[in-house]
Amino acid sequence: MARWKALPEELDPEIGEFTRQLRGLVDQGGLSVAALADRTGYSRTSWERYLNGRLLAPKGAVVALAEVTGTSPVHLTTMWELAERAWSRAESRHDRTMEQIRITQARAELGDFGGGTTTVDAPPVAPPSAEPPAGKRRVLLFLAGAAAVLAVLGTVFLLTGRGDGEGIPEAKSPSPSVTRVADLPPGVKCVGVGCTGKDAEAMGCSGDLVTTARTATVGAATLEVRYSRTCGAAWGRITGAAPGDRVRVTADGESRRGVAVAGETYTYTPMVAVGRAGEAEACVTLASGRTGCTK
């Protein structure tokens, strides 16, 4: 039986080639996934996702793999940069598609297919002497309320230019402060300011929902800004860390810190709320006194 599963057919060719390169290094090193996790500081679950094409490995994990297999990281990080660009393009296409689907579903639920004001015929008015039964009164009230809601929606669409026949503009991401936890994917427990100060893994914001927004190398450590669009939050992480190394993430006046202790090869900070990935900056202070930040 083959050791590796077939990569997803829809995977970008550059990402597929990069993933096969990682698999080759693991095979050459004779490493099991468990041993790989133990020696790099990244979890077994994470490596299974990286090596099966379900998630792009962060640069820190790539450098760690090169170290444990005795491989020069130069060529490998170049391939990672190409794969990371392809992954970002795929995420952007997916985000736009999902936004359009949500808009279409919302319109369908509201009965607004034409992009303009929808008119609902008023029900016949009963003679003053004949009060309609209770059941009919409820139906009439419902229809009247629906007509009022649709009229307001029609006005909004006209004012925002969505009824001019030029198509729907790309929808903007919802503000993290107004998204409800109930609207989030299963396992995600916070969003926006509700995530500030909390652990990304415990709140379900890591795994498939996270990307590396920024990165820098300081000494032997790799510094990253980790970003979850779903959670509307970012955090700082260092890999290749030594005991006493400190990482800090800052965004919109909020600052959170994490400190590496003995036995750790990586550590990360609690989260801060952000509207987009570029709002966060991570800095590291190594035990040696050397400092650096993401650009």
PDB file of C-alpha atoms in Angstrom:
ATOM      1  CA  MET A   1       0.000   0.000   0.000  1.00  0.00           C
ATOM      2  CA  ALA A   2       1.340   3.447  -0.913  1.00  0.00           C
ATOM      3  CA  ARG A   3       2.392   5.534   2.035  1.00  0.00           C
ATOM      4  CA  TRP A   4       0.865   8.765   0.767  1.00  0.00           C
ATOM      5  CA  LYS A   5      -2.701   9.513  -0.269  1.00  0.00           C
ATOM      6  CA  ALA A   6      -3.376  10.934  -3.715  1.00  0.00           C
ATOM      7  CA  LEU A   7      -3.335  14.732  -3.666  1.00  0.00           C
ATOM      8  CA  PRO A   8      -6.646  16.531  -4.343  1.00  0.00           C
ATOM      9  CA  GLU A   9      -7.283  16.895  -8.086  1.00  0.00           C
ATOM     10  CA  GLU A  10      -8.178  20.568  -7.719  1.00  0.00           C
ATOM     11  CA  LEU A  11      -4.845  21.393  -6.061  1.00  0.00           C
ATOM     12  CA  ASP A  12      -2.811  24.066  -7.848  1.00  0.00           C
ATOM     13  CA  PRO A  13       0.172  22.512  -9.736  1.00  0.00           C
ATOM     14  CA  GLU A  14       2.711  24.638  -7.862  1.00  0.00           C
ATOM     15  CA  ILE A  15       1.252  23.609  -4.507  1.00  0.00           C
ATOM     16  CA  GLY A  16       1.173  19.975  -5.639  1.00  0.00           C
ATOM     17  CA  GLU A  17       4.829  20.059  -6.699  1.00  0.00           C
ATOM     18  CA  PHE A  18       5.811  21.672  -3.390  1.00  0.00           C
ATOM     19  CA  THR A  19       3.854  19.063  -1.402  1.00  0.00           C
ATOM     20  CA  ARG A  20       5.530  16.217  -3.312  1.00  0.00           C
ATOM     21  CA  GLN A  21       8.900  17.794  -2.525  1.00  0.00           C
ATOM     22  CA  LEU A  22       8.061  17.731   1.186  1.00  0.00           C
ATOM     23  CA  ARG A  23       6.976  14.107   0.939  1.00  0.00           C
ATOM     24  CA  GLY A  24      10.250  13.218  -0.778  1.00  0.00           C
ATOM     25  CA  LEU A  25      12.304  14.780   2.024  1.00  0.00           C
ATOM     26  CA  VAL A  26      10.294  12.918   4.654  1.00  0.00           C
ATOM     27  CA  ASP A  27      10.813   9.629   2.779  1.00  0.00           C
ATOM     28  CA  GLN A  28      14.542  10.274   2.343  1.00  0.00           C
ATOM     29  CA  GLY A  29      14.880  10.950   6.053  1.00  0.00           C
ATOM     30  CA  GLY A  30      13.010   7.763   6.930  1.00  0.00           C
ATOM     31  CA  LEU A  31      10.707   9.748   9.200  1.00  0.00           C
ATOM     32  CA  SER A  32       7.257   8.801  10.391  1.00  0.00           C
ATOM     33  CA  VAL A  33       4.737  11.614  10.796  1.00  0.00           C
ATOM     34  CA  ALA A  34       4.933  11.185  14.578  1.00  0.00           C
ATOM     35  CA  ALA A  35       8.735  11.499  14.529  1.00  0.00           C
ATOM     36  CA  LEU A  36       8.472  14.506  12.231  1.00  0.00           C
ATOM     37  CA  ALA A  37       6.084  16.210  14.648  1.00  0.00           C
ATOM     38  CA  ASP A  38       8.362  15.469  17.600  1.00  0.00           C
ATOM     39  CA  ARG A  39      11.464  16.868  15.908  1.00  0.00           C
ATOM     40  CA  THR A  40       9.955  19.995  14.321  1.00  0.00           C
ATOM     41  CA  GLY A  41       7.555  21.207  17.022  1.00  0.00           C
ATOM     42  CA  TYR A  42       4.551  21.122  14.688  1.00  0.00           C
ATOM     43  CA  SER A  43       1.745  18.723  15.609  1.00  0.00           C
ATOM     44  CA  ARG A  44       1.132  15.381  13.897  1.00  0.00           C
ATOM     45  CA  THR A  45      -2.285  16.591  12.738  1.00  0.00           C
ATOM     46  CA  SER A  46      -0.718  19.666  11.151  1.00  0.00           C
ATOM     47  CA  TRP A  47       1.890  17.594   9.284  1.00  0.00           C
ATOM     48  CA  GLU A  48      -0.784  15.211   8.002  1.00  0.00           C
ATOM     49  CA  ARG A  49      -2.612  18.224   6.562  1.00  0.00           C
ATOM     50  CA  TYR A  50       0.573  19.691   5.062  1.00  0.00           C
ATOM     51  CA  LEU A  51       1.651  16.406   3.431  1.00  0.00           C
ATOM     52  CA  ASN A  52      -1.811  15.602   2.060  1.00  0.00           C
ATOM     53  CA  GLY A  53      -2.281  18.997   0.393  1.00  0.00           C
ATOM     54  CA  ARG A  54      -5.085  20.096   2.703  1.00  0.00           C
ATOM     55  CA  LEU A  55      -3.126  23.002   4.202  1.00  0.00           C
ATOM     56  CA  LEU A  56      -0.015  24.867   3.085  1.00  0.00           C
ATOM     57  CA  ALA A  57       2.861  24.343   5.495  1.00  0.00           C
ATOM     58  CA  PRO A  58       4.062  27.627   7.073  1.00  0.00           C
ATOM     59  CA  LYS A  59       7.588  28.752   6.284  1.00  0.00           C
ATOM     60  CA  GLY A  60       8.723  27.882   9.809  1.00  0.00           C
ATOM     61  CA  ALA A  61       7.660  24.264   9.335  1.00  0.00           C
ATOM     62  CA  VAL A  62       9.487  24.112   5.994  1.00  0.00           C
ATOM     63  CA  VAL A  63      12.700  25.423   7.550  1.00  0.00           C
ATOM     64  CA  ALA A  64      12.321  22.970  10.442  1.00  0.00           C
ATOM     65  CA  LEU A  65      11.907  20.069   7.983  1.00  0.00           C
ATOM     66  CA  ALA A  66      15.044  21.146   6.131  1.00  0.00           C
ATOM     67  CA  GLU A  67      16.957  21.188   9.417  1.00  0.00           C
ATOM     68  CA  VAL A  68      15.917  17.709  10.564  1.00  0.00           C
ATOM     69  CA  THR A  69      16.613  16.187   7.124  1.00  0.00           C
ATOM     70  CA  GLY A  70      19.948  17.974   6.626  1.00  0.00           C
ATOM     71  CA  THR A  71      18.677  19.798   3.530  1.00  0.00           C
ATOM     72  CA  SER A  72      19.582  23.311   2.428  1.00  0.00           C
ATOM     73  CA  PRO A  73      16.483  25.473   3.006  1.00  0.00           C
ATOM     74  CA  VAL A  74      17.222  27.878   0.121  1.00  0.00           C
ATOM     75  CA  HIS A  75      15.606  25.904  -2.711  1.00  0.00           C
ATOM     76  CA  LEU A  76      12.821  24.675  -0.449  1.00  0.00           C
ATOM     77  CA  THR A  77      11.840  28.174   0.730  1.00  0.00           C
ATOM     78  CA  THR A  78      11.832  29.409  -2.878  1.00  0.00           C
ATOM     79  CA  MET A  79       9.346  26.674  -3.752  1.00  0.00           C
ATOM     80  CA  TRP A  80       7.342  27.598  -0.650  1.00  0.00           C
ATOM     81  CA  GLU A  81       7.097  31.237  -1.766  1.00  0.00           C
ATOM     82  CA  LEU A  82       5.679  30.151  -5.150  1.00  0.00           C
ATOM     83  CA  ALA A  83       3.231  27.766  -3.456  1.00  0.00           C
ATOM     84  CA  GLU A  84       2.207  30.442  -0.940  1.00  0.00           C
ATOM     85  CA  ARG A  85       1.317  32.851  -3.757  1.00  0.00           C
ATOM     86  CA  ALA A  86      -0.723  30.138  -5.491  1.00  0.00           C
ATOM     87  CA  TRP A  87      -2.479  29.316  -2.205  1.00  0.00           C
ATOM     88  CA  SER A  88      -3.350  33.003  -1.655  1.00  0.00           C
ATOM     89  CA  ARG A  89      -4.798  33.255  -5.173  1.00  0.00           C
ATOM     90  CA  ALA A  90      -6.912  30.154  -4.576  1.00  0.00           C
ATOM     91  CA  GLU A  91      -8.172  31.536  -1.240  1.00  0.00           C
ATOM     92  CA  SER A  92      -9.142  34.828  -2.896  1.00  0.00           C
ATOM     93  CA  ARG A  93     -11.130  33.021  -5.584  1.00  0.00           C
ATOM     94  CA  HIS A  94     -12.830  30.871  -2.948  1.00  0.00           C
ATOM     95  CA  ASP A  95     -13.708  33.907  -0.808  1.00  0.00           C
ATOM     96  CA  ARG A  96     -15.278  35.736  -3.768  1.00  0.00           C
ATOM     97  CA  THR A  97     -17.274  32.664  -4.745  1.00  0.00           C
ATOM     98  CA  MET A  98     -18.582  32.157  -1.207  1.00  0.00           C
ATOM     99  CA  GLU A  99     -19.575  35.832  -0.928  1.00  0.00           C
ATOM    100  CA  GLN A 100     -21.579  35.610  -4.162  1.00  0.00           C
ATOM    101  CA  ILE A 101     -23.259  32.401  -2.979  1.00  0.00           C
ATOM    102  CA  ARG A 102     -24.238  34.025   0.324  1.00  0.00           C
ATOM    103  CA  ILE A 103     -25.683  37.062  -1.479  1.00  0.00           C
ATOM    104  CA  THR A 104     -27.688  34.840  -3.831  1.00  0.00           C
ATOM    105  CA  GLN A 105     -29.006  32.742  -0.946  1.00  0.00           C
ATOM    106  CA  ALA A 106     -29.999  35.835   1.028  1.00  0.00           C
ATOM    107  CA  ARG A 107     -31.893  37.259  -1.939  1.00  0.00           C
ATOM    108  CA  ALA A 108     -33.636  33.963  -2.539  1.00  0.00           C
ATOM    109  CA  GLU A 109     -34.761  33.766   1.097  1.00  0.00           C
ATOM    110  CA  LEU A 110     -36.119  37.313   0.929  1.00  0.00           C
ATOM    111  CA  GLY A 111     -37.828  36.752  -2.426  1.00  0.00           C
ATOM    112  CA  ASP A 112     -35.763  39.514  -4.054  1.00  0.00           C
ATOM    113  CA  PHE A 113     -34.712  38.102  -7.428  1.00  0.00           C
ATOM    114  CA  GLY A 114     -35.104  41.254  -9.484  1.00  0.00           C
ATOM    115  CA  GLY A 115     -32.719  43.544  -7.621  1.00  0.00           C
ATOM    116  CA  GLY A 116     -35.416  46.204  -7.174  1.00  0.00           C
ATOM    117  CA  THR A 117     -38.492  46.939  -5.134  1.00  0.00           C
ATOM    118  CA  THR A 118     -40.885  44.010  -4.885  1.00  0.00           C
ATOM    119  CA  THR A 119     -44.585  44.837  -4.754  1.00  0.00           C
ATOM    120  CA  VAL A 120     -46.939  42.613  -2.818  1.00  0.00           C
ATOM    121  CA  ASP A 121     -50.656  42.960  -3.524  1.00  0.00           C
ATOM    122  CA  ALA A 122     -52.521  43.986  -0.414  1.00  0.00           C
ATOM    123  CA  PRO A 123     -55.092  41.444   0.762  1.00  0.00           C
ATOM    124  CA  PRO A 124     -58.759  42.409   0.404  1.00  0.00           C
ATOM    125  CA  VAL A 125     -60.076  44.482   3.260  1.00  0.00           C
ATOM    126  CA  ALA A 126     -62.914  42.899   5.167  1.00  0.00           C
ATOM    127  CA  PRO A 127     -66.069  44.975   5.693  1.00  0.00           C
ATOM    128  CA  PRO A 128     -66.071  46.843   9.027  1.00  0.00           C
ATOM    129  CA  SER A 129     -68.873  44.700  10.317  1.00  0.00           C
ATOM    130  CA  ALA A 130     -67.058  41.427   9.496  1.00  0.00           C
ATOM    131  CA  GLU A 131     -63.836  40.977  11.547  1.00  0.00           C
ATOM    132  CA  PRO A 132     -61.626  38.254   9.991  1.00  0.00           C
ATOM    133  CA  PRO A 133     -60.965  35.092  12.026  1.00  0.00           C
ATOM    134  CA  ALA A 134     -57.833  34.941  14.216  1.00  0.00           C
ATOM    135  CA  GLY A 135     -55.958  32.658  11.768  1.00  0.00           C
ATOM    136  CA  LYS A 136     -56.654  34.996   8.853  1.00  0.00           C
ATOM    137  CA  ARG A 137     -55.585  38.018  10.915  1.00  0.00           C
ATOM    138  CA  ARG A 138     -52.190  36.386  11.497  1.00  0.00           C
ATOM    139  CA  VAL A 139     -51.763  35.764   7.766  1.00  0.00           C
ATOM    140  CA  LEU A 140     -52.685  39.378   6.963  1.00  0.00           C
ATOM    141  CA  LEU A 141     -50.236  40.709   9.549  1.00  0.00           C
ATOM    142  CA  PHE A 142     -47.489  38.474   8.148  1.00  0.00           C
ATOM    143  CA  LEU A 143     -48.119  39.649   4.578  1.00  0.00           C
ATOM    144  CA  ALA A 144     -48.167  43.286   5.638  1.00  0.00           C
ATOM    145  CA  GLY A 145     -44.884  42.886   7.511  1.00  0.00           C
ATOM    146  CA  ALA A 146     -43.277  41.056   4.579  1.00  0.00           C
ATOM    147  CA  ALA A 147     -44.354  43.809   2.190  1.00  0.00           C
ATOM    148  CA  ALA A 148     -42.789  46.463   4.448  1.00  0.00           C
ATOM    149  CA  VAL A 149     -39.490  44.534   4.701  1.00  0.00           C
ATOM    150  CA  LEU A 150     -39.272  44.001   0.944  1.00  0.00           C
ATOM    151  CA  ALA A 151     -40.026  47.665   0.280  1.00  0.00           C
ATOM    152  CA  VAL A 152     -37.150  48.716   2.567  1.00  0.00           C
ATOM    153  CA  LEU A 153     -34.796  46.217   0.911  1.00  0.00           C
ATOM    154  CA  GLY A 154     -35.772  47.493  -2.518  1.00  0.00           C
ATOM    155  CA  THR A 155     -34.944  51.047  -1.454  1.00  0.00           C
ATOM    156  CA  VAL A 156     -31.555  49.938  -0.114  1.00  0.00           C
ATOM    157  CA  PHE A 157     -30.712  48.152  -3.347  1.00  0.00           C
ATOM    158  CA  LEU A 158     -31.661  51.222  -5.384  1.00  0.00           C
ATOM    159  CA  LEU A 159     -29.634  53.576  -3.191  1.00  0.00           C
ATOM    160  CA  THR A 160     -26.552  51.362  -3.323  1.00  0.00           C
ATOM    161  CA  GLY A 161     -26.720  51.004  -7.098  1.00  0.00           C
ATOM    162  CA  ARG A 162     -27.509  47.288  -7.142  1.00  0.00           C
ATOM    163  CA  GLY A 163     -30.526  47.737  -9.393  1.00  0.00           C
ATOM    164  CA  ASP A 164     -28.701  49.492 -12.245  1.00  0.00           C
ATOM    165  CA  GLY A 165     -28.052  46.319 -14.249  1.00  0.00           C
ATOM    166  CA  GLU A 166     -24.262  46.536 -13.897  1.00  0.00           C
ATOM    167  CA  GLY A 167     -23.986  43.451 -11.687  1.00  0.00           C
ATOM    168  CA  ILE A 168     -23.190  43.011  -8.046  1.00  0.00           C
ATOM    169  CA  PRO A 169     -19.907  44.529  -6.809  1.00  0.00           C
ATOM    170  CA  GLU A 170     -17.586  42.319  -4.817  1.00  0.00           C
ATOM    171  CA  ALA A 171     -18.909  42.086  -1.285  1.00  0.00           C
ATOM    172  CA  LYS A 172     -16.706  43.301   1.531  1.00  0.00           C
ATOM    173  CA  SER A 173     -15.872  41.078   4.467  1.00  0.00           C
ATOM    174  CA  PRO A 174     -18.202  41.540   7.425  1.00  0.00           C
ATOM    175  CA  SER A 175     -16.812  43.498  10.324  1.00  0.00           C
ATOM    176  CA  PRO A 176     -15.479  41.153  13.021  1.00  0.00           C
ATOM    177  CA  SER A 177     -17.380  43.176  15.626  1.00  0.00           C
ATOM    178  CA  VAL A 178     -20.806  42.433  14.135  1.00  0.00           C
ATOM    179  CA  THR A 179     -20.391  38.791  13.075  1.00  0.00           C
ATOM    180  CA  ARG A 180     -22.166  36.483  15.500  1.00  0.00           C
ATOM    181  CA  VAL A 181     -20.539  33.350  16.929  1.00  0.00           C
ATOM    182  CA  ALA A 182     -23.677  31.473  15.838  1.00  0.00           C
ATOM    183  CA  ASP A 183     -22.795  32.268  12.198  1.00  0.00           C
ATOM    184  CA  LEU A 184     -19.294  30.765  12.420  1.00  0.00           C
ATOM    185  CA  PRO A 185     -18.173  27.301  11.254  1.00  0.00           C
ATOM    186  CA  PRO A 186     -18.433  24.398  13.722  1.00  0.00           C
ATOM    187  CA  GLY A 187     -15.678  24.454  16.336  1.00  0.00           C
ATOM    188  CA  VAL A 188     -14.967  28.193  16.035  1.00  0.00           C
ATOM    189  CA  LYS A 189     -15.764  29.796  19.377  1.00  0.00           C
ATOM    190  CA  CYS A 190     -15.020  33.503  18.911  1.00  0.00           C
ATOM    191  CA  VAL A 191     -14.770  36.315  16.392  1.00  0.00           C
ATOM    192  CA  GLY A 192     -13.179  39.787  16.336  1.00  0.00           C
ATOM    193  CA  VAL A 193     -12.834  41.467  19.721  1.00  0.00           C
ATOM    194  CA  GLY A 194     -14.248  38.345  21.341  1.00  0.00           C
ATOM    195  CA  CYS A 195     -11.000  36.558  20.400  1.00  0.00           C
ATOM    196  CA  THR A 196      -8.658  39.156  21.919  1.00  0.00           C
ATOM    197  CA  GLY A 197      -6.472  37.617  24.597  1.00  0.00           C
ATOM    198  CA  LYS A 198      -7.575  34.050  23.842  1.00  0.00           C
ATOM    199  CA  ASP A 199      -5.694  30.995  22.587  1.00  0.00           C
ATOM    200  CA  ALA A 200      -6.080  30.432  18.816  1.00  0.00           C
ATOM    201  CA  GLU A 201      -6.044  26.637  19.014  1.00  0.00           C
ATOM    202  CA  ALA A 202      -8.479  26.486  21.939  1.00  0.00           C
ATOM    203  CA  MET A 203     -10.894  28.829  20.131  1.00  0.00           C
ATOM    204  CA  GLY A 204     -10.805  26.828  16.880  1.00  0.00           C
ATOM    205  CA  CYS A 205      -9.116  29.604  14.875  1.00  0.00           C
ATOM    206  CA  SER A 206      -6.069  27.602  13.713  1.00  0.00           C
ATOM    207  CA  GLY A 207      -5.774  24.527  11.490  1.00  0.00           C
ATOM    208  CA  ASP A 208      -7.425  24.985   8.095  1.00  0.00           C
ATOM    209  CA  LEU A 209      -8.574  28.520   8.979  1.00  0.00           C
ATOM    210  CA  VAL A 210      -5.147  30.138   9.359  1.00  0.00           C
ATOM    211  CA  THR A 211      -2.592  31.603   6.952  1.00  0.00           C
ATOM    212  CA  THR A 212       0.817  33.178   7.447  1.00  0.00           C
ATOM    213  CA  ALA A 213       0.397  36.901   6.750  1.00  0.00           C
ATOM    214  CA  ARG A 214       3.968  38.042   7.400  1.00  0.00           C
ATOM    215  CA  THR A 215       7.277  36.373   8.210  1.00  0.00           C
ATOM    216  CA  ALA A 216      10.831  37.270   9.167  1.00  0.00           C
ATOM    217  CA  THR A 217      13.973  35.436  10.258  1.00  0.00           C
ATOM    218  CA  VAL A 218      15.720  36.650  13.410  1.00  0.00           C
ATOM    219  CA  GLY A 219      18.806  34.673  14.349  1.00  0.00           C
ATOM    220  CA  ALA A 220      17.814  30.992  14.352  1.00  0.00           C
ATOM    221  CA  ALA A 221      14.132  31.784  14.921  1.00  0.00           C
ATOM    222  CA  THR A 222      11.416  32.238  12.300  1.00  0.00           C
ATOM    223  CA  LEU A 223       8.886  34.914  13.236  1.00  0.00           C
ATOM    224  CA  GLU A 224       5.354  34.901  11.790  1.00  0.00           C
ATOM    225  CA  VAL A 225       2.089  36.821  11.932  1.00  0.00           C
ATOM    226  CA  ARG A 226      -0.632  34.164  11.860  1.00  0.00           C
ATOM    227  CA  TYR A 227      -4.048  35.316  10.618  1.00  0.00           C
ATOM    228  CA  SER A 228      -7.526  33.786  10.655  1.00  0.00           C
ATOM    229  CA  ARG A 229      -9.980  35.620   8.397  1.00  0.00           C
ATOM    230  CA  THR A 230     -12.856  33.572   9.817  1.00  0.00           C
ATOM    231  CA  CYS A 231     -12.075  34.636  13.391  1.00  0.00           C
ATOM    232  CA  GLY A 232     -11.042  38.188  12.440  1.00  0.00           C
ATOM    233  CA  ALA A 233      -7.924  37.788  14.574  1.00  0.00           C
ATOM    234  CA  ALA A 234      -4.128  37.486  14.353  1.00  0.00           C
ATOM    235  CA  TRP A 235      -1.336  36.286  16.617  1.00  0.00           C
ATOM    236  CA  GLY A 236       2.452  36.086  16.629  1.00  0.00           C
ATOM    237  CA  ARG A 237       4.469  32.853  16.514  1.00  0.00           C
ATOM    238  CA  ILE A 238       8.157  31.894  16.585  1.00  0.00           C
ATOM    239  CA  THR A 239       9.633  28.557  15.536  1.00  0.00           C
ATOM    240  CA  GLY A 240      13.176  27.389  16.142  1.00  0.00           C
ATOM    241  CA  ALA A 241      12.835  29.091  19.521  1.00  0.00           C
ATOM    242  CA  ALA A 242      15.130  28.797  22.547  1.00  0.00           C
ATOM    243  CA  PRO A 243      14.023  29.036  26.202  1.00  0.00           C
ATOM    244  CA  GLY A 244      13.471  32.689  27.100  1.00  0.00           C
ATOM    245  CA  ASP A 245      12.724  33.883  23.553  1.00  0.00           C
ATOM    246  CA  ARG A 246       9.746  36.261  23.610  1.00  0.00           C
ATOM    247  CA  VAL A 247       7.266  37.030  20.838  1.00  0.00           C
ATOM    248  CA  ARG A 248       4.791  39.922  20.786  1.00  0.00           C
ATOM    249  CA  VAL A 249       1.916  40.780  18.443  1.00  0.00           C
ATOM    250  CA  THR A 250       0.480  44.293  18.167  1.00  0.00           C
ATOM    251  CA  ALA A 251      -2.631  45.578  16.375  1.00  0.00           C
ATOM    252  CA  ASP A 252      -4.807  48.651  16.915  1.00  0.00           C
ATOM    253  CA  GLY A 253      -3.333  49.409  20.329  1.00  0.00           C
ATOM    254  CA  GLU A 254      -3.625  45.816  21.577  1.00  0.00           C
ATOM    255  CA  SER A 255      -0.424  43.943  22.467  1.00  0.00           C
ATOM    256  CA  ARG A 256      -0.064  40.285  23.500  1.00  0.00           C
ATOM    257  CA  ARG A 257       3.041  38.293  24.428  1.00  0.00           C
ATOM    258  CA  GLY A 258       4.239  34.692  24.467  1.00  0.00           C
ATOM    259  CA  VAL A 259       7.432  33.284  26.000  1.00  0.00           C
ATOM    260  CA  ALA A 260       9.252  30.074  25.020  1.00  0.00           C
ATOM    261  CA  VAL A 261      10.122  27.763  27.905  1.00  0.00           C
ATOM    262  CA  ALA A 262      12.459  24.764  28.198  1.00  0.00           C
ATOM    263  CA  GLY A 263      11.513  21.981  25.798  1.00  0.00           C
ATOM    264  CA  GLU A 264       9.639  24.239  23.376  1.00  0.00           C
ATOM    265  CA  THR A 265      10.840  24.805  19.810  1.00  0.00           C
ATOM    266  CA  TYR A 266       7.988  27.174  19.050  1.00  0.00           C
ATOM    267  CA  THR A 267       5.536  29.380  20.908  1.00  0.00           C
ATOM    268  CA  TYR A 268       2.782  31.815  20.030  1.00  0.00           C
ATOM    269  CA  THR A 269       0.902  34.722  21.558  1.00  0.00           C
ATOM    270  CA  PRO A 270      -2.770  35.096  22.439  1.00  0.00           C
ATOM    271  CA  MET A 271      -4.885  36.666  19.687  1.00  0.00           C
ATOM    272  CA  VAL A 272      -5.691  40.289  18.857  1.00  0.00           C
ATOM    273  CA  ALA A 273      -8.680  41.397  16.782  1.00  0.00           C
ATOM    274  CA  VAL A 274      -7.932  42.720  13.265  1.00  0.00           C
ATOM    275  CA  GLY A 275     -10.006  43.704  10.259  1.00  0.00           C
ATOM    276  CA  ARG A 276      -7.372  42.392   7.843  1.00  0.00           C
ATOM    277  CA  ALA A 277      -4.035  40.580   8.057  1.00  0.00           C
ATOM    278  CA  GLY A 278      -1.877  43.647   7.344  1.00  0.00           C
ATOM    279  CA  GLU A 279      -2.981  45.375  10.552  1.00  0.00           C
ATOM    280  CA  ALA A 280      -0.916  43.088  12.792  1.00  0.00           C
ATOM    281  CA  GLU A 281       2.827  43.162  13.451  1.00  0.00           C
ATOM    282  CA  ALA A 282       4.883  40.561  15.328  1.00  0.00           C
ATOM    283  CA  CYS A 283       8.196  41.215  17.064  1.00  0.00           C
ATOM    284  CA  VAL A 284      10.623  38.890  18.818  1.00  0.00           C
ATOM    285  CA  THR A 285      13.221  39.412  21.510  1.00  0.00           C
ATOM    286  CA  LEU A 286      15.619  36.478  21.674  1.00  0.00           C
ATOM    287  CA  ALA A 287      17.202  35.332  24.918  1.00  0.00           C
ATOM    288  CA  SER A 288      20.505  36.492  23.424  1.00  0.00           C
ATOM    289  CA  GLY A 289      19.130  40.059  23.295  1.00  0.00           C
ATOM    290  CA  ARG A 290      18.681  40.189  19.531  1.00  0.00           C
ATOM    291  CA  THR A 291      15.373  41.682  18.322  1.00  0.00           C
ATOM    292  CA  GLY A 292      13.428  41.849  15.091  1.00  0.00           C
ATOM    293  CA  CYS A 293       9.939  42.408  13.670  1.00  0.00           C
ATOM    294  CA  THR A 294       7.908  41.378  10.649  1.00  0.00           C
ATOM    295  CA  LYS A 295       7.891  43.875   7.798  1.00  0.00           C
TER     296      LYS A 295
END
